[in-house]
Amino acid sequence: MSTAIETNSFLRASEEGQANSRFQFHPPSGDFGGETEPEIRYAPVNRRVTNSENKQKSRVLRRMSGFLMEIRGKNALVTIVEKGESFQYDMPADRFRKCGIEVVNQPFQMDEIEVETTDGLIVGYRFRPLAEVSDAYPETLNFDEERKRKRDLILKKFAKAKT
């Protein structure tokens, strides 16, 4: 039979930060006198802590919002809204697809980030959808007769081709 005796300080750790425990083995004969008890010292397994120096430090340089206009093959036409002005850009569509931005008029956020590594600085873009694809749903509007008449007049006026 063995008994574990913990000889730790506050919160089960010694002052050096390593637990000191020992196992005492009691012989089955019950003779506890005279002989010194064999002692086994061990150190518990601790998680390896990563150095904060190895972690990449990123910093947002600019944050812009926009929405997807359309996807044309390998290119995506997006509209970026910055300080009340809108700008249209052609960007690679695979970056948007990988981030889950796939539906027309789906809003997204684009961050221009700077990542500090041990080798130097990396500047790039990070895309995040502001709404998921499942958030969109088609909704039909049931107009009364007066609204239908007004809608038809508006469409009729703008449907005329200028020759």
GROMACS .gro file of C-alpha atoms in nm:
model
  163
    1MET     CA    1   0.000   0.000   0.000
    2SER     CA    2   0.130   0.347  -0.081
    3THR     CA    3   0.037   0.684   0.055
    4ALA     CA    4   0.101   1.013  -0.119
    5ILE     CA    5   0.200   1.294   0.111
    6GLU     CA    6   0.188   1.641  -0.040
    7THR     CA    7   0.445   1.886   0.086
    8ASN     CA    8   0.338   2.186  -0.111
    9SER     CA    9   0.285   2.542  -0.012
   10PHE     CA   10  -0.007   2.766  -0.104
   11LEU     CA   11  -0.219   2.644  -0.400
   12ARG     CA   12  -0.027   2.317  -0.433
   13ALA     CA   13   0.300   2.468  -0.553
   14SER     CA   14   0.629   2.531  -0.380
   15GLU     CA   15   0.810   2.862  -0.382
   16GLU     CA   16   1.004   2.760  -0.694
   17GLY     CA   17   0.675   2.685  -0.872
   18GLN     CA   18   0.727   2.307  -0.876
   19ALA     CA   19   0.520   2.069  -0.668
   20ASN     CA   20   0.704   1.854  -0.415
   21SER     CA   21   0.524   1.531  -0.338
   22ARG     CA   22   0.652   1.201  -0.217
   23PHE     CA   23   0.521   0.849  -0.212
   24GLN     CA   24   0.577   0.643   0.098
   25PHE     CA   25   0.570   0.269   0.066
   26HIS     CA   26   0.465   0.072   0.369
   27PRO     CA   27   0.583  -0.284   0.368
   28PRO     CA   28   0.306  -0.542   0.401
   29SER     CA   29   0.467  -0.688   0.714
   30GLY     CA   30   0.362  -0.385   0.912
   31ASP     CA   31   0.716  -0.325   1.042
   32PHE     CA   32   0.756   0.052   1.052
   33GLY     CA   33   1.042   0.083   1.295
   34GLY     CA   34   1.413   0.111   1.239
   35GLU     CA   35   1.419   0.102   0.860
   36THR     CA   36   1.423   0.411   0.648
   37GLU     CA   37   1.137   0.427   0.407
   38PRO     CA   38   1.216   0.437   0.037
   39GLU     CA   39   1.119   0.769  -0.115
   40ILE     CA   40   1.034   0.859  -0.476
   41ARG     CA   41   1.036   1.220  -0.584
   42TYR     CA   42   0.858   1.327  -0.899
   43ALA     CA   43   0.757   1.646  -1.075
   44PRO     CA   44   0.403   1.676  -1.213
   45VAL     CA   45   0.355   1.736  -1.584
   46ASN     CA   46   0.307   2.105  -1.659
   47ARG     CA   47   0.179   2.264  -1.978
   48ARG     CA   48   0.442   2.427  -2.189
   49VAL     CA   49   0.382   2.800  -2.190
   50THR     CA   50   0.451   2.970  -2.520
   51ASN     CA   51   0.661   3.280  -2.507
   52SER     CA   52   0.481   3.602  -2.580
   53GLU     CA   53   0.770   3.688  -2.809
   54ASN     CA   54   0.669   3.407  -3.047
   55LYS     CA   55   0.313   3.535  -3.082
   56GLN     CA   56   0.237   3.753  -3.379
   57LYS     CA   57   0.126   4.103  -3.291
   58SER     CA   58  -0.131   4.247  -3.529
   59ARG     CA   59  -0.251   4.605  -3.552
   60VAL     CA   60  -0.545   4.741  -3.751
   61LEU     CA   61  -0.436   5.028  -3.975
   62ARG     CA   62  -0.775   5.100  -4.141
   63ARG     CA   63  -1.121   4.953  -4.097
   64MET     CA   64  -1.368   4.984  -4.384
   65SER     CA   65  -1.720   4.858  -4.439
   66GLY     CA   66  -1.872   4.753  -4.765
   67PHE     CA   67  -2.103   4.513  -4.943
   68LEU     CA   68  -2.076   4.266  -5.226
   69MET     CA   69  -2.227   4.385  -5.554
   70GLU     CA   70  -2.169   4.078  -5.771
   71ILE     CA   71  -1.929   3.793  -5.840
   72ARG     CA   72  -1.804   3.768  -6.199
   73GLY     CA   73  -1.594   3.455  -6.236
   74LYS     CA   74  -1.268   3.510  -6.049
   75ASN     CA   75  -1.345   3.874  -5.968
   76ALA     CA   76  -1.589   4.024  -5.724
   77LEU     CA   77  -1.730   4.373  -5.761
   78VAL     CA   78  -1.758   4.531  -5.416
   79THR     CA   79  -1.859   4.871  -5.287
   80ILE     CA   80  -1.654   5.015  -5.001
   81VAL     CA   81  -1.816   5.290  -4.795
   82GLU     CA   82  -1.568   5.520  -4.626
   83LYS     CA   83  -1.649   5.858  -4.468
   84GLY     CA   84  -1.985   5.877  -4.644
   85GLU     CA   85  -1.841   5.814  -4.991
   86SER     CA   86  -1.871   5.489  -5.182
   87PHE     CA   87  -1.604   5.340  -5.406
   88GLN     CA   88  -1.635   5.035  -5.629
   89TYR     CA   89  -1.348   4.789  -5.656
   90ASP     CA   90  -1.277   4.466  -5.841
   91MET     CA   91  -1.118   4.222  -5.598
   92PRO     CA   92  -1.037   3.848  -5.608
   93ALA     CA   93  -1.358   3.654  -5.542
   94ASP     CA   94  -1.189   3.358  -5.373
   95ARG     CA   95  -1.097   3.575  -5.072
   96PHE     CA   96  -1.462   3.660  -5.019
   97ARG     CA   97  -1.579   3.301  -5.069
   98LYS     CA   98  -1.328   3.171  -4.814
   99CYS     CA   99  -1.460   3.416  -4.556
  100GLY     CA  100  -1.827   3.332  -4.618
  101ILE     CA  101  -1.916   3.642  -4.821
  102GLU     CA  102  -2.109   3.502  -5.118
  103VAL     CA  103  -2.449   3.670  -5.155
  104VAL     CA  104  -2.525   3.994  -5.337
  105ASN     CA  105  -2.565   4.288  -5.096
  106GLN     CA  106  -2.402   4.093  -4.811
  107PRO     CA  107  -2.224   4.344  -4.586
  108PHE     CA  108  -1.866   4.287  -4.477
  109GLN     CA  109  -1.586   4.455  -4.290
  110MET     CA  110  -1.238   4.486  -4.438
  111ASP     CA  111  -0.943   4.555  -4.208
  112GLU     CA  112  -0.606   4.660  -4.335
  113ILE     CA  113  -0.376   4.501  -4.080
  114GLU     CA  114  -0.008   4.507  -4.001
  115VAL     CA  115   0.135   4.187  -3.851
  116GLU     CA  116   0.466   4.207  -3.668
  117THR     CA  117   0.676   3.890  -3.690
  118THR     CA  118   1.031   3.809  -3.598
  119ASP     CA  119   1.130   3.862  -3.962
  120GLY     CA  120   0.963   4.201  -4.004
  121LEU     CA  121   0.623   4.349  -4.086
  122ILE     CA  122   0.349   4.205  -4.306
  123VAL     CA  123   0.067   4.429  -4.433
  124GLY     CA  124  -0.250   4.261  -4.559
  125TYR     CA  125  -0.629   4.255  -4.552
  126ARG     CA  126  -0.873   4.064  -4.333
  127PHE     CA  127  -1.236   4.018  -4.438
  128ARG     CA  128  -1.523   3.947  -4.198
  129PRO     CA  129  -1.890   3.911  -4.291
  130LEU     CA  130  -2.119   4.143  -4.096
  131ALA     CA  131  -2.419   3.923  -4.178
  132GLU     CA  132  -2.430   3.552  -4.253
  133VAL     CA  133  -2.579   3.407  -4.569
  134SER     CA  134  -2.855   3.250  -4.361
  135ASP     CA  135  -2.960   3.595  -4.233
  136ALA     CA  136  -3.102   3.695  -4.574
  137TYR     CA  137  -3.459   3.603  -4.659
  138PRO     CA  138  -3.687   3.715  -4.940
  139GLU     CA  139  -3.991   3.907  -4.831
  140THR     CA  140  -4.275   4.001  -5.061
  141LEU     CA  141  -4.473   4.314  -4.999
  142ASN     CA  142  -4.848   4.297  -5.031
  143PHE     CA  143  -4.956   4.631  -5.175
  144ASP     CA  144  -5.307   4.761  -5.165
  145GLU     CA  145  -5.466   4.875  -5.492
  146GLU     CA  146  -5.356   5.239  -5.455
  147ARG     CA  147  -4.988   5.147  -5.403
  148LYS     CA  148  -4.998   4.905  -5.697
  149ARG     CA  149  -5.131   5.182  -5.919
  150LYS     CA  150  -4.853   5.421  -5.808
  151ARG     CA  151  -4.586   5.153  -5.858
  152ASP     CA  152  -4.711   5.083  -6.210
  153LEU     CA  153  -4.705   5.456  -6.295
  154ILE     CA  154  -4.345   5.488  -6.175
  155LEU     CA  155  -4.232   5.181  -6.368
  156LYS     CA  156  -4.417   5.299  -6.679
  157LYS     CA  157  -4.246   5.641  -6.668
  158PHE     CA  158  -3.893   5.498  -6.635
  159ALA     CA  159  -3.952   5.208  -6.875
  160LYS     CA  160  -3.978   5.435  -7.177
  161ALA     CA  161  -3.670   5.408  -7.395
  162LYS     CA  162  -3.508   5.733  -7.499
  163THR     CA  163  -3.460   5.746  -7.876
   0.00000   0.00000   0.00000
